[in-house]
PDB file of C-alpha atoms and ligand atoms in Angstrom:
ATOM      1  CA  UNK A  28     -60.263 132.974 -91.896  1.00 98.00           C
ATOM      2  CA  UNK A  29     -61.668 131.328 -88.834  1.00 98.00           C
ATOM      3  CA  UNK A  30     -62.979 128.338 -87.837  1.00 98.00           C
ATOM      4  CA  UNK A  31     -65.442 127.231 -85.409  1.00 98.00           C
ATOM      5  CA  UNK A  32     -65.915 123.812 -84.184  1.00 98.00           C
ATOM      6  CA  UNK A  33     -68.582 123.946 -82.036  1.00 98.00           C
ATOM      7  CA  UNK A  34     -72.282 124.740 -82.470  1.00 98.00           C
ATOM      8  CA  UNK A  35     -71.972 127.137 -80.115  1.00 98.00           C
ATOM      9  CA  UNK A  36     -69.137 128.989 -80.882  1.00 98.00           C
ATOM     10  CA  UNK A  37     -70.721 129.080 -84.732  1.00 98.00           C
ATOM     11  CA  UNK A  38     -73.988 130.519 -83.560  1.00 98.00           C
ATOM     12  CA  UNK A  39     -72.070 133.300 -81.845  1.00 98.00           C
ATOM     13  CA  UNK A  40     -69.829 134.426 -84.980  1.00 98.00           C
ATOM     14  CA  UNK A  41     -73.295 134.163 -87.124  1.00 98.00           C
ATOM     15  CA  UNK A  42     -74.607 136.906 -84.894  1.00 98.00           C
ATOM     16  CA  UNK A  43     -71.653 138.636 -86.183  1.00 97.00           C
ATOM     17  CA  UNK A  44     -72.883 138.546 -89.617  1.00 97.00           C
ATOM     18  CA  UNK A  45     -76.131 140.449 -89.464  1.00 96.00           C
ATOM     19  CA  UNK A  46     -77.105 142.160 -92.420  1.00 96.00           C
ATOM     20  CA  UNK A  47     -74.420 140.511 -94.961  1.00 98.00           C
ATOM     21  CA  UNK A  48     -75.188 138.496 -97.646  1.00 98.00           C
ATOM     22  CA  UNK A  49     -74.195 134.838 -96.781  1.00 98.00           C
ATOM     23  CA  UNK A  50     -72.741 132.194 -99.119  1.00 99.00           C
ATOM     24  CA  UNK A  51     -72.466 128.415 -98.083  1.00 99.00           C
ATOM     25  CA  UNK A  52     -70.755 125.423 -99.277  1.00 99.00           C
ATOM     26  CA  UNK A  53     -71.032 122.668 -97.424  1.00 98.00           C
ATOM     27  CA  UNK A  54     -68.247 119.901 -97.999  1.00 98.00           C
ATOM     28  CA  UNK A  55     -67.193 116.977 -96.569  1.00 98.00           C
ATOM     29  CA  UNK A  56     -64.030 117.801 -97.408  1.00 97.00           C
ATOM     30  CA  UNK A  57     -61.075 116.475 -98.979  1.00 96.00           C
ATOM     31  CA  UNK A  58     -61.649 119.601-101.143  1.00 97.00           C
ATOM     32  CA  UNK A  59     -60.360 119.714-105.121  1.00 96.00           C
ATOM     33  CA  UNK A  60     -60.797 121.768-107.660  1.00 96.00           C
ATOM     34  CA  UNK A  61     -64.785 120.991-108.269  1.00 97.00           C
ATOM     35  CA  UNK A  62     -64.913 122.432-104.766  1.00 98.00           C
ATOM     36  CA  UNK A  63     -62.470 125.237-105.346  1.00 98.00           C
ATOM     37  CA  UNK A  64     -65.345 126.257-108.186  1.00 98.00           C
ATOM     38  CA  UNK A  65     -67.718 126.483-105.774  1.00 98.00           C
ATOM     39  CA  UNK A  66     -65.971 128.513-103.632  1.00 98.00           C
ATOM     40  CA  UNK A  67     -64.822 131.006-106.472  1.00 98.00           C
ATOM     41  CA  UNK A  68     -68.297 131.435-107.538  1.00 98.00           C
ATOM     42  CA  UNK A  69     -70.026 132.076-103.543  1.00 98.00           C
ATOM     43  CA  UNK A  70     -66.654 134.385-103.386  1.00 98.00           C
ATOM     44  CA  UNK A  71     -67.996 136.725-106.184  1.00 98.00           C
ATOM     45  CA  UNK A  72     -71.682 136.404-105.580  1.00 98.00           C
ATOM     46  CA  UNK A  73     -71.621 136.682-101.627  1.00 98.00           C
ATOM     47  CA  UNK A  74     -70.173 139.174 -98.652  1.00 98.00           C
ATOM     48  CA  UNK A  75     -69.431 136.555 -96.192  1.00 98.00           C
ATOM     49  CA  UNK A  76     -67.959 132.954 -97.830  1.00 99.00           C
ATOM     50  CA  UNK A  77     -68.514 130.162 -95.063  1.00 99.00           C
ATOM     51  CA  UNK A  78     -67.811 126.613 -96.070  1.00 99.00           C
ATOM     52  CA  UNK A  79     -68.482 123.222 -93.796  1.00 98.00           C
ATOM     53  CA  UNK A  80     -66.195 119.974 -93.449  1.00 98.00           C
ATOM     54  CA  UNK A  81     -68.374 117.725 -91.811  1.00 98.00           C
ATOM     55  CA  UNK A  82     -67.972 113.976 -92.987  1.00 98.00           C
ATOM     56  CA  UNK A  83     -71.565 113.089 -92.246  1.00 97.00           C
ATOM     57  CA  UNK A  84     -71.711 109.571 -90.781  1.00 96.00           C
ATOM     58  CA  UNK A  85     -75.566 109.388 -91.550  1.00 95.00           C
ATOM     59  CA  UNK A  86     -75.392 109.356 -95.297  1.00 96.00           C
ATOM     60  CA  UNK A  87     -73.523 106.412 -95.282  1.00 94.00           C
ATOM     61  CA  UNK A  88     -74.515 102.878 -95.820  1.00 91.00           C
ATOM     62  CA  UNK A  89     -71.506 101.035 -95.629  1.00 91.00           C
ATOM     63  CA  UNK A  90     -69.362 102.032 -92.974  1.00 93.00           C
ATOM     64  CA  UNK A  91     -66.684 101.061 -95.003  1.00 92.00           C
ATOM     65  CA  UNK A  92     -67.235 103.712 -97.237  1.00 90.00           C
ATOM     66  CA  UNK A  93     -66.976 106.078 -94.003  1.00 94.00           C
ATOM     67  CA  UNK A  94     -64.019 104.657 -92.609  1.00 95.00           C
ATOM     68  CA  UNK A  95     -62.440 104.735 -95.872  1.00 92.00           C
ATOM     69  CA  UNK A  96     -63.285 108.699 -96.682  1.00 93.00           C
ATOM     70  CA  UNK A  97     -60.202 110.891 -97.586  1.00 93.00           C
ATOM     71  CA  UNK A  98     -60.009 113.340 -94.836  1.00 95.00           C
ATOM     72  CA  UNK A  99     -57.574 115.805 -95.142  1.00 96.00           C
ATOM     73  CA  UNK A 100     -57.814 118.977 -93.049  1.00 98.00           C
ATOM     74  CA  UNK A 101     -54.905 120.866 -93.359  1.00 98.00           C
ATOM     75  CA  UNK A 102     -55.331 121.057 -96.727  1.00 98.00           C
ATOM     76  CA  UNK A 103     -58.487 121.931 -96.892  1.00 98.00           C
ATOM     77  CA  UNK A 104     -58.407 124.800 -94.527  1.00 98.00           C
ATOM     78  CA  UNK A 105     -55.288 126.402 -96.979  1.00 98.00           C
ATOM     79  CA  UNK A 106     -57.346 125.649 -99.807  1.00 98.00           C
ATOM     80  CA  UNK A 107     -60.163 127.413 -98.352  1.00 98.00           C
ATOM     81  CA  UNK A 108     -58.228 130.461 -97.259  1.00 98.00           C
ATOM     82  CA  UNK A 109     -56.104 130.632-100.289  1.00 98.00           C
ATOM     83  CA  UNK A 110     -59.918 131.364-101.872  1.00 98.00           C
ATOM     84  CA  UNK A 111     -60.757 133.576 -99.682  1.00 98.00           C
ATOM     85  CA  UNK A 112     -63.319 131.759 -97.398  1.00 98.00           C
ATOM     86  CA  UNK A 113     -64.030 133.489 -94.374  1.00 98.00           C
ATOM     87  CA  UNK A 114     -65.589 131.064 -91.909  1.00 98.00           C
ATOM     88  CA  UNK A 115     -65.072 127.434 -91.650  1.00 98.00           C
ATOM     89  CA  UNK A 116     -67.432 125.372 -89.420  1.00 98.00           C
ATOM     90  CA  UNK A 117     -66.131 121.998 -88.863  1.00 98.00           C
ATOM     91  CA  UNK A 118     -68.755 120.386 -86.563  1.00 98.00           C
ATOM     92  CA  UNK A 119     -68.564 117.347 -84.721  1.00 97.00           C
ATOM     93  CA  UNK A 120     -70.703 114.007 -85.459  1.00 96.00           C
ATOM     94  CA  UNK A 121     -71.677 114.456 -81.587  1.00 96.00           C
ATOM     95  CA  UNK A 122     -72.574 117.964 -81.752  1.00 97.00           C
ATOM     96  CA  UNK A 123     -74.728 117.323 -85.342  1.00 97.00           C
ATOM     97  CA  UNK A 124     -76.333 114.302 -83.705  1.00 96.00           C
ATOM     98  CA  UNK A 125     -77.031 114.898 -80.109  1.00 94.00           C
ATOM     99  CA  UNK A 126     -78.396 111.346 -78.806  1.00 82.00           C
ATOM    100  CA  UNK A 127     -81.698 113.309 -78.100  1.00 74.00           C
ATOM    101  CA  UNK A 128     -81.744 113.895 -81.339  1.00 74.00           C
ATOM    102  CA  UNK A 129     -84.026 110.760 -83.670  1.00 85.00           C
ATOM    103  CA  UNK A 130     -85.751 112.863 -86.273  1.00 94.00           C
ATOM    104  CA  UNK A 131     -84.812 112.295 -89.652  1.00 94.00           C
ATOM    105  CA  UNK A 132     -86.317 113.920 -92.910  1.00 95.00           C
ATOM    106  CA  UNK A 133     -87.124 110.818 -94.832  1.00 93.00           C
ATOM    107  CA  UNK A 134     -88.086 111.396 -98.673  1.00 90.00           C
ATOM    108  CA  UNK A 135     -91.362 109.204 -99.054  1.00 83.00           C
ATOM    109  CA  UNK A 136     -93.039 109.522-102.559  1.00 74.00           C
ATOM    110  CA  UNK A 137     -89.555 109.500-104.405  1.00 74.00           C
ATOM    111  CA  UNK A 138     -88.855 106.757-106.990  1.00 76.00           C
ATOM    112  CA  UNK A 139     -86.494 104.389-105.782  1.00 82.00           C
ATOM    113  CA  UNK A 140     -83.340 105.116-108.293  1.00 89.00           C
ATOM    114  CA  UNK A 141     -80.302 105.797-108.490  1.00 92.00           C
ATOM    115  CA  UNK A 142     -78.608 106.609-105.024  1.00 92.00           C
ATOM    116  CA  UNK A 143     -81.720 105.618-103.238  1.00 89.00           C
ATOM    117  CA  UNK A 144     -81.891 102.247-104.639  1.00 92.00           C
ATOM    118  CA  UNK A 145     -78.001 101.403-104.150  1.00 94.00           C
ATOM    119  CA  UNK A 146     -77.219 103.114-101.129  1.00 94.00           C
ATOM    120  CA  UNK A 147     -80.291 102.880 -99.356  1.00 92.00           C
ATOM    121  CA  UNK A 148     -80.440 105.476 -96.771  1.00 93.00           C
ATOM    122  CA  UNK A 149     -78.030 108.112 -98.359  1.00 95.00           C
ATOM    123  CA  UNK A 150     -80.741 110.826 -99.127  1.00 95.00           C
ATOM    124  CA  UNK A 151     -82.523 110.689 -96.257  1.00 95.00           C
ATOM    125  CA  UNK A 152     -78.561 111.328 -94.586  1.00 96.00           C
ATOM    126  CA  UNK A 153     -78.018 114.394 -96.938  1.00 97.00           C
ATOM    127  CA  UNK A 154     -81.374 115.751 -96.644  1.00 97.00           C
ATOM    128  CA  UNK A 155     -80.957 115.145 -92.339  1.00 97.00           C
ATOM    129  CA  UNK A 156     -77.613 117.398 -92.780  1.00 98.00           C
ATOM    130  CA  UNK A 157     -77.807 119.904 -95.155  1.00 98.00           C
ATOM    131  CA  UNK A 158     -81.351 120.629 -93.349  1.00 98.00           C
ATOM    132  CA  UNK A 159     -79.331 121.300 -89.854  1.00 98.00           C
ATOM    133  CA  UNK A 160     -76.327 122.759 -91.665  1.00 98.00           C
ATOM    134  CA  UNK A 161     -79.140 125.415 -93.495  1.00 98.00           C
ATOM    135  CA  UNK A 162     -80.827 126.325 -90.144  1.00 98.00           C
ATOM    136  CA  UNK A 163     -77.087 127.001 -88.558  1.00 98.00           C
ATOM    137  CA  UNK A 164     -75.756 128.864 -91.351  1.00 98.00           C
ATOM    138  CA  UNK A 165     -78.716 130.571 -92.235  1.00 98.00           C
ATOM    139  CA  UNK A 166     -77.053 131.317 -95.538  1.00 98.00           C
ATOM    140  CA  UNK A 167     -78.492 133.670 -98.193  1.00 98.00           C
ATOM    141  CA  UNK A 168     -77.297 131.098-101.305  1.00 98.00           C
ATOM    142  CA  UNK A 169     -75.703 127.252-100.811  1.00 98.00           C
ATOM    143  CA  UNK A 170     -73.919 125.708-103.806  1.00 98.00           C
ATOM    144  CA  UNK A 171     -74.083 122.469-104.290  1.00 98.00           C
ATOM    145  CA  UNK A 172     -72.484 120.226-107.764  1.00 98.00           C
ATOM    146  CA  UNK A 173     -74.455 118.658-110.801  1.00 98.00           C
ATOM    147  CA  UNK A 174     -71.832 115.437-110.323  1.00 98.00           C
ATOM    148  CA  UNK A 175     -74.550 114.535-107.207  1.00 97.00           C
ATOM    149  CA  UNK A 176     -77.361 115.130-109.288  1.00 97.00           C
ATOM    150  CA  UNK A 177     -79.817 112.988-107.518  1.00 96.00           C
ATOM    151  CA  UNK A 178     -78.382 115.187-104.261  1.00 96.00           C
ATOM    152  CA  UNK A 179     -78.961 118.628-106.042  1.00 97.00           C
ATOM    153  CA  UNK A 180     -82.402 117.664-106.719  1.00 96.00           C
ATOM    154  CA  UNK A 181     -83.509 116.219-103.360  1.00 95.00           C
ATOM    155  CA  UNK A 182     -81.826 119.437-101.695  1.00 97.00           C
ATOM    156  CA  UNK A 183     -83.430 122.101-103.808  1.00 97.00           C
ATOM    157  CA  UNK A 184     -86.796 120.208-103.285  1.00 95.00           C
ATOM    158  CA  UNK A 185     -86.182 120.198 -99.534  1.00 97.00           C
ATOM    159  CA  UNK A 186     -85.647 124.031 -99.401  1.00 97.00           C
ATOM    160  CA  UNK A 187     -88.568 124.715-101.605  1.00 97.00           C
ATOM    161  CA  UNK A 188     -90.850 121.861 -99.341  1.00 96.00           C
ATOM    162  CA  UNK A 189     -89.513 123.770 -95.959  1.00 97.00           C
ATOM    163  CA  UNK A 190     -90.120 127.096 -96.955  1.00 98.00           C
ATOM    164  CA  UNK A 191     -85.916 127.474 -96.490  1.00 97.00           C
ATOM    165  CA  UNK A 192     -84.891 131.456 -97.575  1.00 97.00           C
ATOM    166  CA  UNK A 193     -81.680 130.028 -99.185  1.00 98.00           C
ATOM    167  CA  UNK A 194     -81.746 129.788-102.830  1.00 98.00           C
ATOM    168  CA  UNK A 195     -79.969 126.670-104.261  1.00 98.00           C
ATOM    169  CA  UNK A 196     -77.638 127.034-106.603  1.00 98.00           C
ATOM    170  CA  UNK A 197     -76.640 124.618-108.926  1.00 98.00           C
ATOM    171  CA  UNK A 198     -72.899 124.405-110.145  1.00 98.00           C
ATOM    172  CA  UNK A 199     -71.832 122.553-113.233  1.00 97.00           C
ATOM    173  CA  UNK A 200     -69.300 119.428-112.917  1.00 98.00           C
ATOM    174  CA  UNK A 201     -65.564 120.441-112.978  1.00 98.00           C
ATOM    175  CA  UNK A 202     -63.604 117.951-115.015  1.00 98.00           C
ATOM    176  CA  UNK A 203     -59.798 117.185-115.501  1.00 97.00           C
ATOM    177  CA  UNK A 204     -58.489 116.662-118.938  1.00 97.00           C
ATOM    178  CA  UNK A 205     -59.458 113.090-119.495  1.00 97.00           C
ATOM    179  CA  UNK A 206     -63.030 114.249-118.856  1.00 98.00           C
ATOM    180  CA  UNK A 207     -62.696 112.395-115.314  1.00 98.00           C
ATOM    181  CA  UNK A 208     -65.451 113.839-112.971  1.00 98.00           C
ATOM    182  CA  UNK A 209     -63.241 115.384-109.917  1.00 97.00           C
ATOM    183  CA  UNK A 210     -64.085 113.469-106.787  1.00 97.00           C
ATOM    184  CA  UNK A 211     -62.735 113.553-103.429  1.00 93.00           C
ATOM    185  CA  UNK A 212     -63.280 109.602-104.504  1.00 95.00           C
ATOM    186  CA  UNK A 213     -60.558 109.706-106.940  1.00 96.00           C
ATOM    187  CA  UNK A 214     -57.973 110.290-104.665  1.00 94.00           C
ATOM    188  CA  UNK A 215     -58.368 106.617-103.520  1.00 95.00           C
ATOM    189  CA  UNK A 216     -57.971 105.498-106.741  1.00 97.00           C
ATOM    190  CA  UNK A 217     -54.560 104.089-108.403  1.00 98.00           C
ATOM    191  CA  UNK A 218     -52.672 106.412-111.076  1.00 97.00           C
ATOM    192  CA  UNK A 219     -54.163 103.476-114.008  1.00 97.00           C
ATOM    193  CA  UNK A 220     -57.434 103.075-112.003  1.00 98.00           C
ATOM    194  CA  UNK A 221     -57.632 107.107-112.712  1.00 97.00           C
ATOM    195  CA  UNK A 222     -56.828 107.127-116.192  1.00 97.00           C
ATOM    196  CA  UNK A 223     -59.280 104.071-117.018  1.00 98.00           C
ATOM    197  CA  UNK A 224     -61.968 106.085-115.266  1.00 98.00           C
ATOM    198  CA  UNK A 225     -62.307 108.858-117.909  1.00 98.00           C
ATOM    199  CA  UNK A 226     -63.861 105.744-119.665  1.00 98.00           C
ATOM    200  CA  UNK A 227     -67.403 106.894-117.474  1.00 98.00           C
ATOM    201  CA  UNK A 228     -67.435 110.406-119.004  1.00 98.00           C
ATOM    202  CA  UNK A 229     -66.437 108.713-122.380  1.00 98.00           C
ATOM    203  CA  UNK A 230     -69.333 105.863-122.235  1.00 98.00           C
ATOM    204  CA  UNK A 231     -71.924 108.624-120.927  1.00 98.00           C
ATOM    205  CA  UNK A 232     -71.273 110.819-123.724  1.00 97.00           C
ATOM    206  CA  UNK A 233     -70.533 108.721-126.756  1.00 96.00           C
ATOM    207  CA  UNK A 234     -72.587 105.984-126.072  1.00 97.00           C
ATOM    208  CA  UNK A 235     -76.032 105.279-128.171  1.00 96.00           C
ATOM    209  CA  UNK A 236     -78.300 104.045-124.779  1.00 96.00           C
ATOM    210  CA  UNK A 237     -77.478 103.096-121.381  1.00 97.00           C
ATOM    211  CA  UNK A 238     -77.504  99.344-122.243  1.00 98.00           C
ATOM    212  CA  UNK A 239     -74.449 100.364-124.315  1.00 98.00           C
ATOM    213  CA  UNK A 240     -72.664 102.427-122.271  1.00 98.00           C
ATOM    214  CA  UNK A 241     -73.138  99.865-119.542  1.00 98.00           C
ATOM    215  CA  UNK A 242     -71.757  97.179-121.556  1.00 98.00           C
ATOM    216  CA  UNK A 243     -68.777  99.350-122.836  1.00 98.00           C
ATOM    217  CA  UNK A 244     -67.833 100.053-118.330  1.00 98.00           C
ATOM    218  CA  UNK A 245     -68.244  96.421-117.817  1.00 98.00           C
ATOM    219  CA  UNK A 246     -65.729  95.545-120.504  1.00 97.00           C
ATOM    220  CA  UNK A 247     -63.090  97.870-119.194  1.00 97.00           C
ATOM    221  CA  UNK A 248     -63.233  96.242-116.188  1.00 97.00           C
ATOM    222  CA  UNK A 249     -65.917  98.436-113.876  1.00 98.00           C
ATOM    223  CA  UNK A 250     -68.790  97.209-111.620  1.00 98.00           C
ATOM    224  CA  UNK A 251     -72.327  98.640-112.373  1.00 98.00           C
ATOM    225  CA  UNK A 252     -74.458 100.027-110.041  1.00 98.00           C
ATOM    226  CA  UNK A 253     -76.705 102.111-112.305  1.00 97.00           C
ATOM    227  CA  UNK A 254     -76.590 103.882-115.674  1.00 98.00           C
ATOM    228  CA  UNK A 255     -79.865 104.875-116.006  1.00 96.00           C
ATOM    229  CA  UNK A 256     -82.226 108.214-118.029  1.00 97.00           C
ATOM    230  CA  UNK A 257     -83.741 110.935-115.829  1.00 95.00           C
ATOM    231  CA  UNK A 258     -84.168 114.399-116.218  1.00 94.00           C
ATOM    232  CA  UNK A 259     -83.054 114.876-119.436  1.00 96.00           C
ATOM    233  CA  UNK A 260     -79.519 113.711-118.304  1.00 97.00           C
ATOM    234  CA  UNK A 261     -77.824 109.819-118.152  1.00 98.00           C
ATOM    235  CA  UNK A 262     -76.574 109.182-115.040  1.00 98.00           C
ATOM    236  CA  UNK A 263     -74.284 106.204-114.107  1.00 98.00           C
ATOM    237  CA  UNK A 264     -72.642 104.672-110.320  1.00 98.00           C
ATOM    238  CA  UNK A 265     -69.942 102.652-110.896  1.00 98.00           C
ATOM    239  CA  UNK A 266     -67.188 100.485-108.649  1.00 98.00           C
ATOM    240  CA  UNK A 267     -63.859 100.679-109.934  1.00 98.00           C
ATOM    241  CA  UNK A 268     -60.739  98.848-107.456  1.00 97.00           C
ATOM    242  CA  UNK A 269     -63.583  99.079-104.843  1.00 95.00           C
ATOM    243  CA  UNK A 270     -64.387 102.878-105.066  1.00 95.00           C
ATOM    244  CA  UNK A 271     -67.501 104.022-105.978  1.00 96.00           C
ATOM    245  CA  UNK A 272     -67.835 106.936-108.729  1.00 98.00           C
ATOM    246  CA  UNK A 273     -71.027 108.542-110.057  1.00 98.00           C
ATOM    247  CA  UNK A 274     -71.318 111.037-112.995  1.00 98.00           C
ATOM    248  CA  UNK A 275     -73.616 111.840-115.143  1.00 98.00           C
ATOM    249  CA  UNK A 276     -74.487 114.433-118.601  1.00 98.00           C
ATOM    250  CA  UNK A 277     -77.181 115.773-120.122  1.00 97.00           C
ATOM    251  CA  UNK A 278     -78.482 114.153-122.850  1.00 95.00           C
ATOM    252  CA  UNK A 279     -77.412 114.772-126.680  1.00 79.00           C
ATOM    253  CA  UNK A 280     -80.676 116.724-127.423  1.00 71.00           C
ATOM    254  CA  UNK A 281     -80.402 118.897-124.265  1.00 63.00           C
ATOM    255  CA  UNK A 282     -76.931 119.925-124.459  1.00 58.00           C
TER     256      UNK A 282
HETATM  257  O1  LIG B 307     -71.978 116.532-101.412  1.00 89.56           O
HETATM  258  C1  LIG B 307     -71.492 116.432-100.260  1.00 89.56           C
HETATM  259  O2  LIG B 307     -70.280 116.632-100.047  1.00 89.56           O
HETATM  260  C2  LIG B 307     -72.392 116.046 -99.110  1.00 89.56           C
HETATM  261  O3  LIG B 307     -73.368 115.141 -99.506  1.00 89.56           O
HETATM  262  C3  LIG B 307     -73.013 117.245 -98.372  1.00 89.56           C
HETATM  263  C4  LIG B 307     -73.930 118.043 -99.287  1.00 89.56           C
HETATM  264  C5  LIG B 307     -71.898 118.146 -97.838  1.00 89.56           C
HETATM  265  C6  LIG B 307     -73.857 116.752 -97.185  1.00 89.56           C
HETATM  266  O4  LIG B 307     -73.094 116.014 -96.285  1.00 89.56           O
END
């Protein structure tokens, strides 16, 4: 596996690639299992598996939040290689955003919900970096999670609006046993903070409206951001021992 960490020495090993098929998955890192799916499928689908760790300081509203984001490296990269990953680019925030660089893809039309209402800022982040990211890579397919739903949309929607050759491809949720959404988030959280949060797979799914499921989270204890209907799916952000989790399921008549 190798790794490049500059946008130079990237561009140089892409050259390299000519005429493969080329899978993507960008990360931020802290990799679990959710991402280890996502890896497993661009393994089997792709010649050439290249994944990014790039904790992307523009998608952030709180710095907190970015200060605060599990970064783990070493494991990631033998996580990565133990799946057979073959390039790792692991950019820096200086080499993403050069201070020449001040253009920013800004969503304009898009109902303010969801992420964009309660993190204000965070698509037009994503949409900044996974735009760069696709014009480095230049990969033939990018997989990106259902759990960011509001994130899989916006990105297959910027593709399609930029005339990108990668096709999006979406990758169901990966839960643990409790039904828990796996997050690099839920590292952060404490072993009964973890267990209560199943309750947000458990409210979305057994719940008769959002009002209810809402009110079911706020007894246990959670903050509410959001649980809301779009899409044919209920999606809900909630704080738990200051950590933000989102999740979200389709709804009863379109499972
Ligand atoms: O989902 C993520 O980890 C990030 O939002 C992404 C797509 C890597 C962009 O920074």
């Amino acid at each position: 596996m190798r790794t490049s960490h500059s946008i130079t020495e990237w561009r140089k090993r892409r050259q390299e690639l000519h005429g493969r098929t080329v899978g993507f998955v960008p990360t931020m890192g802290a990799l679990h299992s959710g991402h280890a799916a996502l890896v497993t499928r661009c393994r089997a689908e792709n010649d050439i598996v290249v994944a990014s760790i790039f904790v992307n300081p523009t998608q952030f509203n709180d710095p907190r939040d970015l200060t605060r984001y599990p970064r783990t490296l070493d494991q990631d990269l033998q996580l990565l290689e133990s799946l057979g990953t073959d390039d790792v680019f692991i950019p820096s925030a200086a080499g993403m955003y050069p201070d020449s660089s001040a253009l920013r893809i800004i969503p304009s039309g898009v109902a303010p919900v969801m992420e964009s209402r309660f993190r204000p800022g965070f698509l037009e982040g994503v949409l900044t970096v996974v735009l760069k990211l696709l014009n480095l890579v230049q990969p033939t397919r990018s997989y990106f999670g259902e759990k960011d739903y509001q994130q899989l949309r916006a990105v297959t929607e910027l593709a399609q609006t930029f005339f990108c050759t990668t096709e999006v491809v979406p990758c169901p949720t990966v839960r643990d046993a409790s039904g828990l959404a796996l997050s690099s988030r839920n590292a952060l959280l404490s072993p009964e903070g973890r267990a209560k949060a199943a309750r947000i797979f458990e409210s979305l799914t057994t719940s008769p409206d959002c009002a209810s499921a809402e009110r079911m989270l706020r007894n246990d204890g959670f903050e509410i951001d959001y649980v809301e209907e779009h899409w044919g799916r209920r999606l809900a952000a909630v704080h738990l021992e200051g950590v933000r989790l989102i999740d979200n399921v389709p709804l009863p008549n379109t499972r």
